[in-house]
Tab-separated table of C-alpha atoms in Angstrom:
chain	number	residue	atom	x	y	z
A	1	UNK	CA	104.501	-103.222	23.860
A	2	UNK	CA	100.985	-101.845	23.434
A	3	UNK	CA	100.620	-98.134	22.734
A	4	UNK	CA	97.919	-95.577	23.411
A	5	UNK	CA	96.040	-96.679	20.266
A	6	UNK	CA	95.853	-100.290	21.468
A	7	UNK	CA	94.639	-99.202	24.891
A	8	UNK	CA	91.965	-97.001	23.374
A	9	UNK	CA	90.865	-99.808	21.031
A	10	UNK	CA	90.539	-102.176	23.966
A	11	UNK	CA	88.166	-99.718	25.641
A	12	UNK	CA	85.898	-99.415	22.594
A	13	UNK	CA	83.631	-102.467	23.262
A	14	UNK	CA	83.010	-101.408	26.864
A	15	UNK	CA	82.233	-97.851	25.846
A	16	UNK	CA	79.843	-98.944	23.083
A	17	UNK	CA	78.113	-101.333	25.485
A	18	UNK	CA	77.680	-98.511	28.000
A	19	UNK	CA	76.222	-96.238	25.342
A	20	UNK	CA	73.945	-98.751	23.628
A	21	UNK	CA	73.101	-100.964	26.600
A	22	UNK	CA	69.776	-99.276	27.447
A	23	UNK	CA	68.524	-99.934	23.895
A	24	UNK	CA	69.989	-103.419	23.490
A	25	UNK	CA	67.631	-104.899	26.092
A	26	UNK	CA	64.420	-103.682	24.428
A	27	UNK	CA	63.853	-106.704	22.247
A	28	UNK	CA	65.668	-105.303	19.267
A	29	UNK	CA	63.657	-102.101	19.258
A	30	UNK	CA	65.181	-99.361	17.191
A	31	UNK	CA	66.994	-96.627	19.011
A	32	UNK	CA	64.906	-93.501	19.431
A	33	UNK	CA	65.303	-91.021	16.679
A	34	UNK	CA	66.124	-87.375	17.098
A	35	UNK	CA	65.703	-84.553	14.654
A	36	UNK	CA	68.580	-83.075	12.685
A	37	UNK	CA	71.055	-85.789	13.705
A	38	UNK	CA	71.259	-84.621	17.306
A	39	UNK	CA	71.397	-88.241	18.550
A	40	UNK	CA	74.539	-88.894	16.506
A	41	UNK	CA	76.154	-85.748	17.849
A	42	UNK	CA	75.229	-86.696	21.411
A	43	UNK	CA	76.719	-90.180	20.980
A	44	UNK	CA	79.917	-88.670	19.600
A	45	UNK	CA	80.209	-86.291	22.547
A	46	UNK	CA	79.574	-89.130	24.999
A	47	UNK	CA	82.237	-91.279	23.319
A	48	UNK	CA	84.828	-88.488	23.462
A	49	UNK	CA	84.040	-87.801	27.116
A	50	UNK	CA	84.292	-91.468	28.123
A	51	UNK	CA	87.482	-91.965	26.142
A	52	UNK	CA	89.099	-88.923	27.760
A	53	UNK	CA	88.171	-90.146	31.246
A	54	UNK	CA	89.474	-93.630	30.427
A	55	UNK	CA	92.782	-92.303	29.105
A	56	UNK	CA	93.415	-90.420	32.330
A	57	UNK	CA	93.251	-93.746	34.181
A	58	UNK	CA	95.984	-95.272	32.006
A	59	UNK	CA	99.612	-95.191	33.175
A	60	UNK	CA	101.130	-91.900	32.055
A	61	UNK	CA	103.660	-93.681	29.842
A	62	UNK	CA	100.720	-95.160	27.868
A	63	UNK	CA	98.915	-91.867	27.391
A	64	UNK	CA	99.344	-89.607	24.397
A	65	UNK	CA	101.351	-86.557	25.504
A	66	UNK	CA	98.359	-84.259	24.958
A	67	UNK	CA	96.067	-86.425	27.093
A	68	UNK	CA	98.628	-86.644	29.893
A	69	UNK	CA	99.013	-82.882	29.985
A	70	UNK	CA	95.242	-82.331	29.985
A	71	UNK	CA	94.809	-84.850	32.800
A	72	UNK	CA	97.174	-82.813	34.973
A	73	UNK	CA	99.976	-85.371	34.936
A	74	UNK	CA	102.558	-82.606	34.696
A	75	UNK	CA	105.947	-82.400	33.027
A	76	UNK	CA	107.652	-84.289	35.847
A	77	UNK	CA	105.689	-87.455	35.010
A	78	UNK	CA	106.217	-87.102	31.281
A	79	UNK	CA	109.973	-87.204	31.797
A	80	UNK	CA	110.622	-83.927	29.992
A	81	UNK	CA	114.321	-83.080	30.164
A	82	UNK	CA	115.711	-79.534	30.151
A	83	UNK	CA	119.103	-78.495	28.834
A	84	UNK	CA	120.234	-75.603	30.996
A	85	UNK	CA	123.185	-73.843	32.555
A	86	UNK	CA	122.861	-73.085	36.265
A	87	UNK	CA	124.180	-69.576	36.895
A	88	UNK	CA	125.172	-68.478	40.399
A	89	UNK	CA	125.599	-64.716	40.786
A	90	UNK	CA	128.483	-64.736	43.282
A	91	UNK	CA	131.905	-63.229	42.725
A	92	UNK	CA	132.234	-62.592	38.993
A	93	UNK	CA	129.343	-64.997	38.359
A	94	UNK	CA	129.751	-68.714	37.743
A	95	UNK	CA	127.990	-71.551	35.957
A	96	UNK	CA	127.899	-74.892	37.727
A	97	UNK	CA	129.978	-77.342	35.698
A	98	UNK	CA	130.761	-81.053	35.827
A	99	UNK	CA	134.288	-81.788	34.641
A	100	UNK	CA	135.190	-84.962	32.798
A	101	UNK	CA	137.189	-86.259	35.760
A	102	UNK	CA	134.069	-86.056	37.944
A	103	UNK	CA	134.956	-82.840	39.777
A	104	UNK	CA	132.270	-80.201	40.302
A	105	UNK	CA	133.022	-76.492	40.172
A	106	UNK	CA	132.114	-73.184	38.606
A	107	UNK	CA	133.045	-71.580	35.270
A	108	UNK	CA	132.522	-67.925	34.449
A	109	UNK	CA	132.170	-68.528	30.696
A	110	UNK	CA	129.691	-70.801	28.958
A	111	UNK	CA	131.661	-74.027	28.585
A	112	UNK	CA	130.628	-77.408	27.265
A	113	UNK	CA	131.119	-78.778	30.780
A	114	UNK	CA	128.541	-76.315	32.145
A	115	UNK	CA	125.762	-77.615	29.888
A	116	UNK	CA	123.522	-79.673	32.151
A	117	UNK	CA	120.513	-81.899	31.646
A	118	UNK	CA	117.870	-81.476	34.334
A	119	UNK	CA	115.536	-84.462	34.438
A	120	UNK	CA	112.471	-84.819	36.673
A	121	UNK	CA	112.631	-87.778	39.031
A	122	UNK	CA	109.363	-87.061	40.814
A	123	UNK	CA	107.332	-83.977	41.654
A	124	UNK	CA	109.749	-81.155	42.486
A	125	UNK	CA	112.799	-83.449	42.416
A	126	UNK	CA	115.396	-83.507	39.633
A	127	UNK	CA	118.674	-85.098	38.638
A	128	UNK	CA	121.467	-82.909	37.231
A	129	UNK	CA	123.586	-84.545	34.530
A	130	UNK	CA	126.716	-83.204	32.837
A	131	UNK	CA	126.095	-83.576	29.098
A	132	UNK	CA	129.795	-83.559	28.158
A	133	UNK	CA	131.243	-85.359	31.183
A	134	UNK	CA	128.452	-87.975	31.462
A	135	UNK	CA	128.493	-87.625	35.251
A	136	UNK	CA	125.571	-86.901	37.572
A	137	UNK	CA	125.891	-84.180	40.186
A	138	UNK	CA	125.770	-85.928	43.567
A	139	UNK	CA	126.122	-84.884	47.206
A	140	UNK	CA	127.651	-86.977	49.979
A	141	UNK	CA	126.425	-87.221	53.568
A	142	UNK	CA	129.023	-84.551	54.471
A	143	UNK	CA	127.609	-82.097	51.938
A	144	UNK	CA	130.444	-82.492	49.426
A	145	UNK	CA	129.575	-82.361	45.723
A	146	UNK	CA	131.028	-84.979	43.392
A	147	UNK	CA	130.373	-86.499	39.989
A	148	UNK	CA	128.763	-89.933	39.918
A	149	UNK	CA	128.962	-92.182	36.863
A	150	UNK	CA	125.723	-93.860	37.967
A	151	UNK	CA	122.408	-92.495	39.181
A	152	UNK	CA	121.966	-93.059	42.921
A	153	UNK	CA	119.844	-91.580	45.692
A	154	UNK	CA	122.618	-89.005	46.260
A	155	UNK	CA	121.930	-87.642	42.751
A	156	UNK	CA	118.421	-86.419	43.581
A	157	UNK	CA	117.789	-82.760	44.415
A	158	UNK	CA	114.681	-80.832	45.361
A	159	UNK	CA	114.293	-77.890	42.991
A	160	UNK	CA	113.016	-74.960	45.064
A	161	UNK	CA	111.814	-71.740	43.445
A	162	UNK	CA	112.934	-68.741	45.497
A	163	UNK	CA	111.202	-65.336	45.762
A	164	UNK	CA	113.900	-63.768	43.541
A	165	UNK	CA	113.077	-66.286	40.756
A	166	UNK	CA	116.340	-68.156	41.288
A	167	UNK	CA	116.320	-71.832	42.269
A	168	UNK	CA	117.927	-73.619	45.191
A	169	UNK	CA	118.827	-77.297	44.945
A	170	UNK	CA	118.488	-79.234	48.183
A	171	UNK	CA	119.770	-82.782	48.578
A	172	UNK	CA	116.785	-85.134	48.592
A	173	UNK	CA	118.619	-87.744	50.649
A	174	UNK	CA	120.213	-85.277	53.073
A	175	UNK	CA	117.699	-82.498	53.797
A	176	UNK	CA	118.980	-78.992	54.607
A	177	UNK	CA	122.079	-79.499	52.445
A	178	UNK	CA	122.248	-77.355	49.303
A	179	UNK	CA	124.341	-77.041	46.154
A	180	UNK	CA	126.497	-73.922	46.584
A	181	UNK	CA	129.429	-72.128	44.944
A	182	UNK	CA	131.975	-69.887	46.639
A	183	UNK	CA	132.951	-66.452	45.337
A	184	UNK	CA	136.005	-68.022	43.696
A	185	UNK	CA	133.914	-70.574	41.806
A	186	UNK	CA	134.766	-73.561	43.992
A	187	UNK	CA	132.042	-75.642	45.588
A	188	UNK	CA	130.964	-75.001	49.161
A	189	UNK	CA	129.887	-77.821	51.449
A	190	UNK	CA	126.116	-78.121	51.436
A	191	UNK	CA	125.858	-78.532	55.212
A	192	UNK	CA	127.268	-75.027	55.790
A	193	UNK	CA	124.736	-73.032	53.807
A	194	UNK	CA	121.011	-72.320	53.655
A	195	UNK	CA	118.682	-70.996	50.934
A	196	UNK	CA	118.973	-67.544	52.492
A	197	UNK	CA	122.610	-67.494	51.322
A	198	UNK	CA	123.211	-66.104	47.847
A	199	UNK	CA	125.754	-68.866	47.172
A	200	UNK	CA	122.869	-71.368	46.889
A	201	UNK	CA	120.898	-69.337	44.329
A	202	UNK	CA	121.012	-70.614	40.742
A	203	UNK	CA	119.317	-69.249	37.655
A	204	UNK	CA	118.571	-71.899	34.995
A	205	UNK	CA	119.330	-70.471	31.569
A	206	UNK	CA	120.469	-71.550	28.127
């Protein structure tokens, strides 16, 4: 598989031709000179500018991380994963957890089952994966949360930033259904809540 270096090398002949083309057709005439090496500096700046523009046209997976960030690709395209606990401030306060039998619930303490991996799927959409249980958080068409051993369309959630700096997680497949915890730490059906309800508010933290 070719990397960013190979892609950049493949662009070199075209870039050089674009830079030197106006002089190449003058019967071998020497390139105009400029005092104090300013021509060399100008060529270098032109090369860097053309290379940067060319890199932004490459698929994001082929770009160096720095170039992808500068081109505005965003973390969601770079596949940056976040290890977080999702804290819901209801009752005594609970962290969303994925148990090793696939059940979803809440735990007051920081447990290994509450450590989650949030991975971007597309802009504003994430998957939520239990690091210890190896299950994805998923939501059925009835708004019930469950653990899925495989990634499916029911494992995708819109991550919505709320005015209080908490997040709400809305099912991507079933709009208007949200991840929610009751005051006793049990899950609440997503079709019976809205982002105005505190039970849907989660604070990502370590």
